[in-house]
Coordinates of C-alpha atoms in Angstrom, one line a residue:
X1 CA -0.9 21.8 -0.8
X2 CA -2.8 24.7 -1.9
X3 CA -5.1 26.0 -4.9
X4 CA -6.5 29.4 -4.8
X5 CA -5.3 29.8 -1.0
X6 CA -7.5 26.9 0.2
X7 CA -6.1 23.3 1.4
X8 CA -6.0 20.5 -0.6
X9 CA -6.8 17.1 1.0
X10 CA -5.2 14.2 -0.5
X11 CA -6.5 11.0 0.7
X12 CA -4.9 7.5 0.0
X13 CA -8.0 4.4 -0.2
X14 CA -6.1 0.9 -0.2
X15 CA -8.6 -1.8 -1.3
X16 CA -7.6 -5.2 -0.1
X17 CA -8.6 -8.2 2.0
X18 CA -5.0 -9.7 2.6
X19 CA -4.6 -5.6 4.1
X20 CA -7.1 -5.9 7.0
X21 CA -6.5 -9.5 8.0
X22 CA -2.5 -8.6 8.3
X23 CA -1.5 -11.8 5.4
X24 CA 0.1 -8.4 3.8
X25 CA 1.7 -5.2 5.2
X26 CA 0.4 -1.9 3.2
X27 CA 3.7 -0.6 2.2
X28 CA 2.0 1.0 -0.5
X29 CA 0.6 4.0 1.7
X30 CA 3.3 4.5 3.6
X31 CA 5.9 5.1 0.2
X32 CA 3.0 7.1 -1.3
X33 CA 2.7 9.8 2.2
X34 CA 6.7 9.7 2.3
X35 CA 6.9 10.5 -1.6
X36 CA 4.0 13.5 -1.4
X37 CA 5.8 14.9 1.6
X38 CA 8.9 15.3 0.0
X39 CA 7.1 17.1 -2.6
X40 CA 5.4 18.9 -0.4
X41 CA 2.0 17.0 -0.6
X42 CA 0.3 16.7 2.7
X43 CA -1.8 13.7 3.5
X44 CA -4.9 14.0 5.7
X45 CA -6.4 10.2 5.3
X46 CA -5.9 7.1 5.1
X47 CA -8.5 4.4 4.6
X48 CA -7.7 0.6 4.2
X49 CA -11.4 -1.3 2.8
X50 CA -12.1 -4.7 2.0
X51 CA -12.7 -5.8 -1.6
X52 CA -16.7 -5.5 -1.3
X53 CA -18.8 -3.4 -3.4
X54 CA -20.7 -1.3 -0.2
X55 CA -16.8 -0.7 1.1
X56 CA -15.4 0.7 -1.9
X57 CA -18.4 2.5 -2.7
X58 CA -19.0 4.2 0.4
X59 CA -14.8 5.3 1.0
X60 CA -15.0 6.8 -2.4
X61 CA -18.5 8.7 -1.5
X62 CA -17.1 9.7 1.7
X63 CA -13.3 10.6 0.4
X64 CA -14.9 13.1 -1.9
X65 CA -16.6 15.0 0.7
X66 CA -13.7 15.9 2.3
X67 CA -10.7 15.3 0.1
X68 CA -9.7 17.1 -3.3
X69 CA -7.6 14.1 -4.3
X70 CA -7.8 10.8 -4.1
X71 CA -5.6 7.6 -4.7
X72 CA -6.8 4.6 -5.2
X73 CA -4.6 0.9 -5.0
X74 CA -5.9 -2.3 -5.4
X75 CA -8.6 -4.3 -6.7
X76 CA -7.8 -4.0 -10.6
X77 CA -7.0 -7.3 -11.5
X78 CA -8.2 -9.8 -13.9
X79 CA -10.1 -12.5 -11.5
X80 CA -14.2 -11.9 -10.2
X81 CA -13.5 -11.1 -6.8
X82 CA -11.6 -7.7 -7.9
X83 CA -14.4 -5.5 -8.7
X84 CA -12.7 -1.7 -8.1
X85 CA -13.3 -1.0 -12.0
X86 CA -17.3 -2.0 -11.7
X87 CA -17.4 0.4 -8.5
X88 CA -15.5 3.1 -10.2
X89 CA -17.8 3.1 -13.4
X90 CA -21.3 3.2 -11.1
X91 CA -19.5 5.7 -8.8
X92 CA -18.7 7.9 -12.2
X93 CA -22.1 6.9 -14.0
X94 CA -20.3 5.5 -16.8
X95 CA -19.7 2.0 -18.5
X96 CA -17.1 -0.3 -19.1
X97 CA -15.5 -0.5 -22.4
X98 CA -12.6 -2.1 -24.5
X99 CA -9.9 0.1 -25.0
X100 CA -8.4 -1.3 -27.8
X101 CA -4.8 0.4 -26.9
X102 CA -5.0 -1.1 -23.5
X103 CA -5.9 -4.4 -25.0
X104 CA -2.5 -3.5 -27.3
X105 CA -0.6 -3.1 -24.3
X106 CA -1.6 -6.1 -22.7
X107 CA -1.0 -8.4 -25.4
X108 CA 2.5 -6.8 -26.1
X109 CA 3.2 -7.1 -22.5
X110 CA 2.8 -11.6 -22.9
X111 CA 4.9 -10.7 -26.0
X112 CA 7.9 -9.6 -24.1
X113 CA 7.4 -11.9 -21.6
X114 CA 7.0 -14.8 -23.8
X115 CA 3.9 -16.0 -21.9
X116 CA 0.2 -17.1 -23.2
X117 CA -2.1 -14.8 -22.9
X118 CA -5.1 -16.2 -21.7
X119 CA -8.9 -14.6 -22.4
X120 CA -9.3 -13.8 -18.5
X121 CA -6.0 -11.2 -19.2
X122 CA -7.9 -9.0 -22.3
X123 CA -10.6 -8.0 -18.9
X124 CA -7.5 -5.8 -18.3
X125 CA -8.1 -3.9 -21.5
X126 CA -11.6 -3.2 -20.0
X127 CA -12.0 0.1 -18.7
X128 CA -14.6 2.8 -17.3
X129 CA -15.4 4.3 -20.5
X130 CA -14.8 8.3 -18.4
X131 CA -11.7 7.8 -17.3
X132 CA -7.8 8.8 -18.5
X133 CA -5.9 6.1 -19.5
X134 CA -2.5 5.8 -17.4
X135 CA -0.5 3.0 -19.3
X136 CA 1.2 0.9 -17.1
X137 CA 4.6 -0.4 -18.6
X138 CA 5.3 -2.8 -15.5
X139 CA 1.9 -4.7 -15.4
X140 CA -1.4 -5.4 -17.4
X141 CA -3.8 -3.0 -15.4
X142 CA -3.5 0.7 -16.3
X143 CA -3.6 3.5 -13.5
X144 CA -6.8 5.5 -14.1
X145 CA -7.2 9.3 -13.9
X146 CA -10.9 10.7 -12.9
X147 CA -12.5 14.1 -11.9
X148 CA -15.7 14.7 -10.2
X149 CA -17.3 17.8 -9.0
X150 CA -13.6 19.4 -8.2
X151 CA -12.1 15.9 -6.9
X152 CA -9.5 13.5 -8.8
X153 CA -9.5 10.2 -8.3
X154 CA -6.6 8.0 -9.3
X155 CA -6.6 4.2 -9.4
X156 CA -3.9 2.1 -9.5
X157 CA -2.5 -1.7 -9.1
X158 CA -2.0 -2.8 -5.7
X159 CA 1.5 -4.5 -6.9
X160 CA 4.2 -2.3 -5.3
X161 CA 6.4 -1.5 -8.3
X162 CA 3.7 -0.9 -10.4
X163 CA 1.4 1.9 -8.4
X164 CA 5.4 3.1 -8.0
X165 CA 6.0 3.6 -11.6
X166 CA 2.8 5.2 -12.3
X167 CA 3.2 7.9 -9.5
X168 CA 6.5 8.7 -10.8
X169 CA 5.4 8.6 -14.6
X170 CA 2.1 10.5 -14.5
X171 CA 0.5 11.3 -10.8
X172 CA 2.9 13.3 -9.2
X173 CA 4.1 15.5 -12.4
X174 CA 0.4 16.2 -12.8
X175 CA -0.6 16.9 -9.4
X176 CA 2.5 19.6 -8.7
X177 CA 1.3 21.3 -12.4
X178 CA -2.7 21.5 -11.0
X179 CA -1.2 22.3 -7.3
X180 CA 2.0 24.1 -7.4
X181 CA 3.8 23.9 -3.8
X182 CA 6.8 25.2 -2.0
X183 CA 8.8 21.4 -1.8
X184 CA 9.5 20.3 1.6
X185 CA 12.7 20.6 3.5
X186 CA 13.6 18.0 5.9
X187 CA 16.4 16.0 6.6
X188 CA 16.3 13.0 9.4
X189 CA 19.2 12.4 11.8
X190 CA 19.2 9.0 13.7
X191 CA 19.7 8.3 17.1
X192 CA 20.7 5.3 19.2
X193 CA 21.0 4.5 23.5
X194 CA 18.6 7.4 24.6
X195 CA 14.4 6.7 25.0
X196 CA 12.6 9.2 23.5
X197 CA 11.4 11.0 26.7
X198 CA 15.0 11.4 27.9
X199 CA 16.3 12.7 23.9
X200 CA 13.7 15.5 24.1
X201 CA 14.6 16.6 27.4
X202 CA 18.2 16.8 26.5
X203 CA 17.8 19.0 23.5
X204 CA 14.4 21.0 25.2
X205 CA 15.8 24.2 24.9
X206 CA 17.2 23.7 20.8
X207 CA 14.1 22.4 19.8
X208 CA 12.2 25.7 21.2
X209 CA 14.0 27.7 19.5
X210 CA 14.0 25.5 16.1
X211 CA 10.6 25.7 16.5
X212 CA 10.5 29.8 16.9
X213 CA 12.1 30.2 13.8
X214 CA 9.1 28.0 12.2
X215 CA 10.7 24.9 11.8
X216 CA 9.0 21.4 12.8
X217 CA 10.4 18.4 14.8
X218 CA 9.3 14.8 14.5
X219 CA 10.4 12.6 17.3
X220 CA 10.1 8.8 15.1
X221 CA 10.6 6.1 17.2
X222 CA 11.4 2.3 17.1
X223 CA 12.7 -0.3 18.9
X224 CA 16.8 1.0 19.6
X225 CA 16.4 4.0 17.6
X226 CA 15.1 7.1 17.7
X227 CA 14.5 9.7 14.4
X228 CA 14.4 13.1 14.8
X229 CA 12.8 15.0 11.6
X230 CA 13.7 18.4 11.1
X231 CA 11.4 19.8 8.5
X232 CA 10.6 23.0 6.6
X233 CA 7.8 24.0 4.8
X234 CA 8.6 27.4 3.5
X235 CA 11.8 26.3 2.0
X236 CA 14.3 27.6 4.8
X237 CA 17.1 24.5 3.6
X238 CA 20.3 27.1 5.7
X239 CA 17.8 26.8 8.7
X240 CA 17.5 23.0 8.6
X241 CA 21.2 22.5 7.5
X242 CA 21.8 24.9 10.6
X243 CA 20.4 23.3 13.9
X244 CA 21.2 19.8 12.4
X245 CA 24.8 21.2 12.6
X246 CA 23.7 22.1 15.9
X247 CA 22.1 18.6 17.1
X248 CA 25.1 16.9 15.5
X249 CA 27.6 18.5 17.9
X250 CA 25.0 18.7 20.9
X251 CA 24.6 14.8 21.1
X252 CA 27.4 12.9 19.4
X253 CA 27.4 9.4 21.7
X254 CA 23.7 9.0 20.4
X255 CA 23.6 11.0 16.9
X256 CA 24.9 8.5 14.8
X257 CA 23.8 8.9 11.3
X258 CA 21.5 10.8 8.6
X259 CA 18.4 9.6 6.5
X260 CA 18.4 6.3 6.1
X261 CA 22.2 5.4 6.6
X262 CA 22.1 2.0 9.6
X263 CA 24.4 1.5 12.4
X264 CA 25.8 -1.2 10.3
X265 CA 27.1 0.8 7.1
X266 CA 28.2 3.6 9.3
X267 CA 30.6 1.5 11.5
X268 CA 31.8 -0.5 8.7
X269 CA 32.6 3.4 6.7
X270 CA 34.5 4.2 10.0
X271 CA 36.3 0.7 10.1
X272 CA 37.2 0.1 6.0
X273 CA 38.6 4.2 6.6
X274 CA 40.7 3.2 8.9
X275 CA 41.4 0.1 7.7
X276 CA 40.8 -1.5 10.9
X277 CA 39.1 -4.7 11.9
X278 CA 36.6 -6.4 13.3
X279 CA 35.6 -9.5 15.8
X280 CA 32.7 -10.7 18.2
X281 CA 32.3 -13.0 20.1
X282 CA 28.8 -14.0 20.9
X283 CA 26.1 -15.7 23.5
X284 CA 22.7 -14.3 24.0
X285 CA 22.7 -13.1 20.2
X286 CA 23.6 -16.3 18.7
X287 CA 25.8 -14.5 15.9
X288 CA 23.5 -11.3 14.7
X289 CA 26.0 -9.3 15.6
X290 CA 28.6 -10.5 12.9
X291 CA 25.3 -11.5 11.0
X292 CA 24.9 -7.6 11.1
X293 CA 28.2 -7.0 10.2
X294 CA 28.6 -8.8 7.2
X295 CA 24.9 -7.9 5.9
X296 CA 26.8 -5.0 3.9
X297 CA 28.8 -5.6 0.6
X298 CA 32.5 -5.3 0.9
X299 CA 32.6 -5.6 4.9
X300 CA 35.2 -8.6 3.9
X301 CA 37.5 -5.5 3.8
X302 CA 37.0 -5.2 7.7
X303 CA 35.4 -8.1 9.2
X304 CA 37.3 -11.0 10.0
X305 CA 35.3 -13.3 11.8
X306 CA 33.2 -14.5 14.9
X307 CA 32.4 -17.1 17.8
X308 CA 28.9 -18.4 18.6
X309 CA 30.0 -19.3 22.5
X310 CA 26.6 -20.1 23.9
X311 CA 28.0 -22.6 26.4
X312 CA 30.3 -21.9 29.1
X313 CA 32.9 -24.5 28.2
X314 CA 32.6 -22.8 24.3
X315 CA 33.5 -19.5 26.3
X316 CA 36.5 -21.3 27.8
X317 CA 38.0 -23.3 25.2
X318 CA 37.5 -20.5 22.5
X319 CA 37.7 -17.2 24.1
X320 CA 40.2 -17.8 26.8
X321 CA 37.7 -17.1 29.5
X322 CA 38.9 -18.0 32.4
X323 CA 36.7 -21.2 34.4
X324 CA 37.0 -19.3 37.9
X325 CA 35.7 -15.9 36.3
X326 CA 32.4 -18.0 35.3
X327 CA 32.1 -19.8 38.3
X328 CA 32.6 -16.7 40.8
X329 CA 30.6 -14.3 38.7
X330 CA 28.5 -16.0 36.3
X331 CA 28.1 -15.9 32.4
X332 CA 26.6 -12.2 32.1
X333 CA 28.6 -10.6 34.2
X334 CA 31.3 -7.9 33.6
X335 CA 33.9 -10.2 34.3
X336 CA 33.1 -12.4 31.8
X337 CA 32.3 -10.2 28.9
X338 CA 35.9 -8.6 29.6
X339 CA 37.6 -11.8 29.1
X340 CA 35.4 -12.8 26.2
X341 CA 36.6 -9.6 24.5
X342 CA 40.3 -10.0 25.5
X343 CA 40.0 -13.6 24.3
X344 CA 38.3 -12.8 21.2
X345 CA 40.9 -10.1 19.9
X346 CA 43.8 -12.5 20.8
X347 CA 41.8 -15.4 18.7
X348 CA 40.6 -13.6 15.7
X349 CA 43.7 -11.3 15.3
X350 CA 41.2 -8.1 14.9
X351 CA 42.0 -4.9 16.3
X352 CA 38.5 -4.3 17.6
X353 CA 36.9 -7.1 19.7
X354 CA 32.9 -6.8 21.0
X355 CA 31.2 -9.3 22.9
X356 CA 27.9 -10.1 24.3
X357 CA 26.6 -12.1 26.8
X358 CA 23.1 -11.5 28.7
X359 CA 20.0 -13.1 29.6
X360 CA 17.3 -13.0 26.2
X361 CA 14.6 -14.3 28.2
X362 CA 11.7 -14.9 28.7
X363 CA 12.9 -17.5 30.9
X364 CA 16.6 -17.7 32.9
X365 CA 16.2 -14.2 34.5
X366 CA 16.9 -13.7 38.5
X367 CA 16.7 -11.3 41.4
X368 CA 20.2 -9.9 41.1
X369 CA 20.2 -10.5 37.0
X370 CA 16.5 -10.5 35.6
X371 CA 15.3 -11.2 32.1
X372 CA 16.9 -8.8 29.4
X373 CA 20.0 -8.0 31.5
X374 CA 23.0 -8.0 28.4
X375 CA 26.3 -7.4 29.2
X376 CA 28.7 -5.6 25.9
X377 CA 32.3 -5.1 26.1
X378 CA 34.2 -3.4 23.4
X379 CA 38.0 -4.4 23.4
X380 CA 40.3 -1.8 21.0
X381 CA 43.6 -1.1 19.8
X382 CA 44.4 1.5 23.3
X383 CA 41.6 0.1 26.0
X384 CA 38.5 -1.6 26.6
X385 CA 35.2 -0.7 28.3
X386 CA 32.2 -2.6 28.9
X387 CA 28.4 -1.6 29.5
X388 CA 25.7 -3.4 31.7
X389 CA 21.8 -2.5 29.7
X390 CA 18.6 -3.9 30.8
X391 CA 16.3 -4.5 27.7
X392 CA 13.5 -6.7 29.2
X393 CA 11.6 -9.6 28.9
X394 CA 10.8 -9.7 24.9
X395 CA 13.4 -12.1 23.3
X396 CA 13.4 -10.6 19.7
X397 CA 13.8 -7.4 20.9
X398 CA 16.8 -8.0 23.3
X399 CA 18.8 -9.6 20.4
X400 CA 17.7 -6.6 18.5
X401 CA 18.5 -3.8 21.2
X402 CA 22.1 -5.6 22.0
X403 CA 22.4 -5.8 18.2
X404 CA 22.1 -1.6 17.7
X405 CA 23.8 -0.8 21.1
X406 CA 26.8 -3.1 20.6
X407 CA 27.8 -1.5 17.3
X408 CA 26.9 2.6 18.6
X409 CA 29.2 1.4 21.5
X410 CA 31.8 0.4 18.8
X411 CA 31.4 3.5 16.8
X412 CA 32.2 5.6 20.1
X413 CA 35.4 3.7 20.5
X414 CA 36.5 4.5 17.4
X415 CA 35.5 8.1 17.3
X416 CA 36.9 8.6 20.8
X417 CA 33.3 9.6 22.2
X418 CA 32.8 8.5 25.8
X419 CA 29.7 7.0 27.1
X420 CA 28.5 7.3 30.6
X421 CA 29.1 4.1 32.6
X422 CA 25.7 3.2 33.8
X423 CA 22.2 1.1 32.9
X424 CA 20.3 1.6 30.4

């Protein structure tokens, strides 16, 4: 963001206790940097302080020495131990006062919600005396605007919904009017069954020359899935739209969606097109797989139903799996998962039949099969395939990874894409 050909740094100050002890997650600066970006508003810090006087005081002292804009969340309710509007006014040299059309909105806001007001509420309607009013129509405590040698502050409620509304009401309009930008091109393509390390040497030599042509590539990953951010600061949307094209057709068995789409809604868009559907039967994810499935509204359409078979004799008396497969080869084995596919299509009717069976961990795990070995067979309408992964020795995060890789193995099978037969 620029003024006058210099940088503007924005800085984002989130005041809160329940922050640094980790009782609350700070969503609130992560959906403020995402909603700057994609305005093309760059954010160079981020400081979480506890709800002390020294803290607050010295982050706004030492935000102004090397930020042009600062937002503030937190601390502006009605109770003694939120004292941001105290700080603010012997930060600005000012006093506080009674705005009598805060105190307005305040009792008008008890109104509609047919609550008592009580006296501690009306503090809300006191406010630093040099600030800019920014009425909040969500919540009792306004967002205030301030300016100080070249530097705008702007504090607002901690409560998500509310700092939302008053960054889309009044602080963003007003900071792309003072600092007009080029917007931000990006768009975010999501990938599943490769690491990281092995994604970017894959696509080494397109992301040189994306990044020759001025472009920028974020590799964001998590646990299963890997983002890749293709973004654009001088506005080149054909360029971005161009070697996403290009990524698309470059890695299809791991590309599997755009933006924010999950493996879930994407599968059941192929499946309800089709008008196919849908079985598991489970072990080592104790249902999250059909728990997965029929997290999205309408999969009724396509999903027809699954079986929990933890125990071996479950896997025999509902999935048909044969007593000497288990005993020869064991309950994650390829042999098994085969049949619990096979035995799950024939039980459920479906036309596509996935099942899992592996060792979660941490305990269970041997020489020839440690902890985080899953097994996933896919069983379709003209063949079926399965895949041996080794996820390790974290529990959630097995259930998790067999989750994700079970339904890109399924979306594969129904596009046609094949998948390399081998560990993962």
């Amino acid at each position: 963001m620029f003024k006058n050909g210099t940088m503007i740094d924005v800085e984002i100050i989130s005041i809160g206790d329940e922050l640094l002890i980790g009782q609350t997650i700070n969503t609130n600066a992560s959906w403020m940097g995402a909603q700057l970006a994609d305005n093309g508003i760059k954010v160079s810090y981020v400081a979480t302080i506890s709800d002390s006087w020294d803290a607050i005081m010295a982050a706004l002292c030492e935000a102004q020495q090397r930020s042009r804009v600062v937002l503030i969340t937190g601390g502006l309710g009605p109770t003694k131990d939120d004292i941001t509007k105290q700080v603010l006014c012997s930060y600005f040299g000012t006093r506080l006062v009674l705005d009598e059309s805060v105190l307005h909105h305040v009792e008008s806001f008890f109104i509609k919600k047919n609550r008592p007001m009580l006296d501690v509420n009306k503090l809300q309607a006191m406010v630093p005396e040099a600030c800019e009013i920014l009425f909040n129509d969500l919540g009792t405590a306004p967002g205030m605007w301030f300016e100080k040698e070249g530097t705008i502050f702007v504090s607002m409620p901690g409560v998500p919904y509310e700092m939302k509304f008053l960054m889309e009401a009044y602080v963003l309009p007003r900071l792309l009017v003072r600092f007009p930008v080029k917007k931000l091109i990006r768009r975010t393509y999501l990938t599943q069954g490769i690491g990281e390390s092995f994604l970017a040497e894959r696509i080494a030599d397109w992301e040189n020359q994306l990044r020759a042509e001025g472009l920028d590539l974020a590799y964001l990953p998590s646990p299963g899935v890997v983002k890749l951010r293709i973004s654009s600061n001088s506005g080149k949307q054909e360029r971005v739209d161009y070697f996403g094209a290009q990524l698309i057709e470059m890695i299809p068995a791991y590309l599997y969606g755009e933006e924010e789409e999950t493996l879930t809604e994407v599968v059941g868009r192929l499946l309800d097109q089709r008008k196919e559907t849908v079985g598991t039967v489970e072990s080592c994810t104790g249902g999250s797989v059909m728990a997965s499935l029929t997290g999205i509204s309408g999969s009724s359409a396509y999903v027809l139903g699954g079986l929990v078979t933890y125990s071996n004799e479950l896997k025999m008396k509902l999935a048909n799996v044969n007593a000497q497969t288990l005993e020869t080869f064991g309950a994650v084995s390829e042999e098994t998962v085969l049949e619990m596919a096979s035995g799950g299509k024939q039980q459920l009717g479906v036309d596509w039949s996935i099942s899992v069976s592996g060792i979660a961990g941490p305990t269970g795990g041997s020489e020839d099969k440690p902890v985080g070995t899953v097994w996933i067979a896919i069983d379709g309408p003209e063949r079926k395939i399965s895949r041996k992964f080794l996820f390790g020795s974290d529990r959630q995060r097995t259930v998790q990874m067999t989750v994700l890789t079970a339904l890109n193995l399924l979306r594969c099978e129904i596009l046609g894409i094949n998948i390399e037969k081998k560990s993962d």
